[in-house]
Short mmCIF file of C-alpha atoms in Angstrom, two decimals:
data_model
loop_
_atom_site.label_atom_id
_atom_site.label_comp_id
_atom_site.label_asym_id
_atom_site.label_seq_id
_atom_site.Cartn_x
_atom_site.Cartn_y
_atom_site.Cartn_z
CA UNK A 135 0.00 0.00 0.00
CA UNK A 136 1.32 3.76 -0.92
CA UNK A 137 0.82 6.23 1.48
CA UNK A 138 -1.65 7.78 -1.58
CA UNK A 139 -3.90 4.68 -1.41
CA UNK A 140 -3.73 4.95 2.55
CA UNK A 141 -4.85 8.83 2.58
CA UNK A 142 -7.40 7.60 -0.38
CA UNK A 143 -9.10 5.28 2.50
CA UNK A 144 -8.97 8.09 4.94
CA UNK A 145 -10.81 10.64 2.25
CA UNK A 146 -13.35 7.93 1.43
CA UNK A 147 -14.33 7.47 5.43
CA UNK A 148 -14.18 10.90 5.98
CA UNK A 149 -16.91 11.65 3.46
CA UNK A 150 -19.32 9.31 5.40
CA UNK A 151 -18.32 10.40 8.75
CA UNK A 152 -21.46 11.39 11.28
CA UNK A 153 -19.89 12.70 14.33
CA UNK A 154 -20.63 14.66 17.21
CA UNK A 155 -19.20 18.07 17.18
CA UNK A 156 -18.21 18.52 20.84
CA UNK A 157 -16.27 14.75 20.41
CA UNK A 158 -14.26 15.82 17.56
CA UNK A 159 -13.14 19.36 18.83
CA UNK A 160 -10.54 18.32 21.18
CA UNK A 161 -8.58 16.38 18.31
CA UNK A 162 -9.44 18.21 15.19
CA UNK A 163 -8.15 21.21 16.60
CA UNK A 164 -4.85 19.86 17.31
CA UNK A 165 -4.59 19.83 13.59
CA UNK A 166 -3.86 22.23 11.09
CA UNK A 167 -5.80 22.96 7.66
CA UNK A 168 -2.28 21.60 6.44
CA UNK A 169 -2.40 18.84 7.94
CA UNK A 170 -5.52 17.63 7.12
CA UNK A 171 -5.25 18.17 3.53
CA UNK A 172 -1.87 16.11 3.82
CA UNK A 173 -3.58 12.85 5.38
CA UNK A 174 -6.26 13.29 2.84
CA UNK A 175 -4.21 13.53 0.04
CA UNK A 176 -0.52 11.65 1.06
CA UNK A 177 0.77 14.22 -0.92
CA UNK A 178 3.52 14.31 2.08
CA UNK A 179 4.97 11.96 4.73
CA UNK A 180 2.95 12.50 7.59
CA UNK A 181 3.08 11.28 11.50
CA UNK A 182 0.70 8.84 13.03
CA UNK A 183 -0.18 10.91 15.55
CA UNK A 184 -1.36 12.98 13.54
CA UNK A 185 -3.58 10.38 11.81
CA UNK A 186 -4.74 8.93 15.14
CA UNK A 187 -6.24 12.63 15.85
CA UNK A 188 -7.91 12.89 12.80
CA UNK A 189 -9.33 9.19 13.04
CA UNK A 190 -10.57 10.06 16.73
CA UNK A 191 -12.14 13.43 14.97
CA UNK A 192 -14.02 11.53 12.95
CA UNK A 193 -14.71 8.34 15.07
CA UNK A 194 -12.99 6.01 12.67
CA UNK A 195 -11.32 2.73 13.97
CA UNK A 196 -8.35 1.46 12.02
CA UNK A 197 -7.79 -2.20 11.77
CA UNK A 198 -3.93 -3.97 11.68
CA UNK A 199 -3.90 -7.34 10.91
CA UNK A 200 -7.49 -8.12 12.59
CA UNK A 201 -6.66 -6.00 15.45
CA UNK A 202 -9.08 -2.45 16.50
CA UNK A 203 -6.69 0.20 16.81
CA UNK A 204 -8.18 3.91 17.93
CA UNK A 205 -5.08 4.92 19.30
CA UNK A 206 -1.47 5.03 18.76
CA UNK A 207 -1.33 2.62 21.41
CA UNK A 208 -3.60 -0.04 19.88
CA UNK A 209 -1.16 0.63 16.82
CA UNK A 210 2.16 -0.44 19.06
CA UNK A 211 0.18 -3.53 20.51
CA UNK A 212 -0.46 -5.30 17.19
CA UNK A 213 2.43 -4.57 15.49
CA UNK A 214 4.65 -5.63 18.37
CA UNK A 215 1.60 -8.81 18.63
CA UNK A 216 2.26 -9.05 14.52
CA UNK A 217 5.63 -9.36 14.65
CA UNK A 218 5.85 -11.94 17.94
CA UNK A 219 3.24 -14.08 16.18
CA UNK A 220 5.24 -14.37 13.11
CA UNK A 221 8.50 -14.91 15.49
CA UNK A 222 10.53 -12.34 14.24
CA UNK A 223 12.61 -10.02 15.87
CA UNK A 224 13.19 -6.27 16.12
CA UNK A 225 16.26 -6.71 14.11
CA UNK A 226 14.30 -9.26 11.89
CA UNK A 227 11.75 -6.67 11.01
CA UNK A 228 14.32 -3.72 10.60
CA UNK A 229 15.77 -5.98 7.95
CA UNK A 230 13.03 -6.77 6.05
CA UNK A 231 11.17 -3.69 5.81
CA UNK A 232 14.03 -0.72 6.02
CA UNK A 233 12.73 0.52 8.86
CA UNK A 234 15.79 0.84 11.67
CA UNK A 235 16.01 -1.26 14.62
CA UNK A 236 15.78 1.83 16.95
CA UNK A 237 13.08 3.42 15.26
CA UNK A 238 11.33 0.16 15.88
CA UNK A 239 12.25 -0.31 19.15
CA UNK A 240 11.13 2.69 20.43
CA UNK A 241 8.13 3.02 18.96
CA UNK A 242 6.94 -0.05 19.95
CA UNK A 243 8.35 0.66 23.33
CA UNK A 244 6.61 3.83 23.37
CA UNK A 245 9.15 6.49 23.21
CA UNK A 246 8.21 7.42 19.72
CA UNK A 247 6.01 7.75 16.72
CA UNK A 248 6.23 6.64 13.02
CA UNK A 249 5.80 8.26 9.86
CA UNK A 250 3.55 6.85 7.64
CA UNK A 251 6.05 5.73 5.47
CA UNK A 252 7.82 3.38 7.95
CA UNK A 253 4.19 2.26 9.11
CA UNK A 254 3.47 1.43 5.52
CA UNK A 255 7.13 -0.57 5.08
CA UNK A 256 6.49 -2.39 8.09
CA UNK A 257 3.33 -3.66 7.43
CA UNK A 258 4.78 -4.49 3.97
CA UNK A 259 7.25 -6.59 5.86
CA UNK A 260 4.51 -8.64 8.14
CA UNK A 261 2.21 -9.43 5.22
CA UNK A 262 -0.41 -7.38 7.24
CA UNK A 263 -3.48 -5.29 6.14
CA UNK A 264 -5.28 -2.05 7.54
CA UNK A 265 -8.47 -1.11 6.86
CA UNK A 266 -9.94 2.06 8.75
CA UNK A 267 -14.05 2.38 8.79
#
């Protein structure tokens, strides 16, 4: 998947989104016009947190690998679960999908985010899928 045909799903959920305006204000405004038209459009790299702020706005769930993820944290917990189910290490990953060990490590650990590039190469790597309704 291209970070294109990952904003692409984000655009098509957000034009069916029915939310609550009073829910959504404490995320959306944590994000800029900018950045909005960025996760909509991938036409840059852009963080995850920024994504999870937008999918709380809108009251989207993404799904990794069969897994409900509505926060960064839900992200770190299946990808670390992904990776441990398929038995392969930090290192193992960082090799496969380009991403470095460290950046793993401390994102899964907690310590950091990811771009969506490296989120996008590392699900590459585990043969996983995301969805986001």
């Amino acid at each position: 998947m291209t970070r294109q045909e990952f904003s692409q799903m984000l655009a098509i959920a957000s034009e069916n989104a029915i939310v609550k305006i009073n829910d959504c204000l404490p995320h959306i405004f944590k994000l800029s016009k900018h950045k909005i038209d960025v996760l909509l459009t991938g036409s840059e790299s852009f963080n995850m947190t920024d994504c999870f702020h937008f999918i709380q706005a809108c009251d989207f769930t993404m799904e990794f690998e069969w897994e409900y993820c509505t926060e960064l944290s839900d992200l770190r917990a299946a990808i670390k679960k992904t990776r441990q189910d398929y038995k392969m290490s930090r290192r193992d990953l960082s090799i496969k999908s380009g991403v470095h060990t460290n950046v793993i490590s401390a994102f899964e650990d907690g310590s950091c985010t990811l771009k969506i590039d490296s989120l996008l190469r590392i699900t590459d790597a585990l043969n996983a899928t995301i969805t986001i309704e």
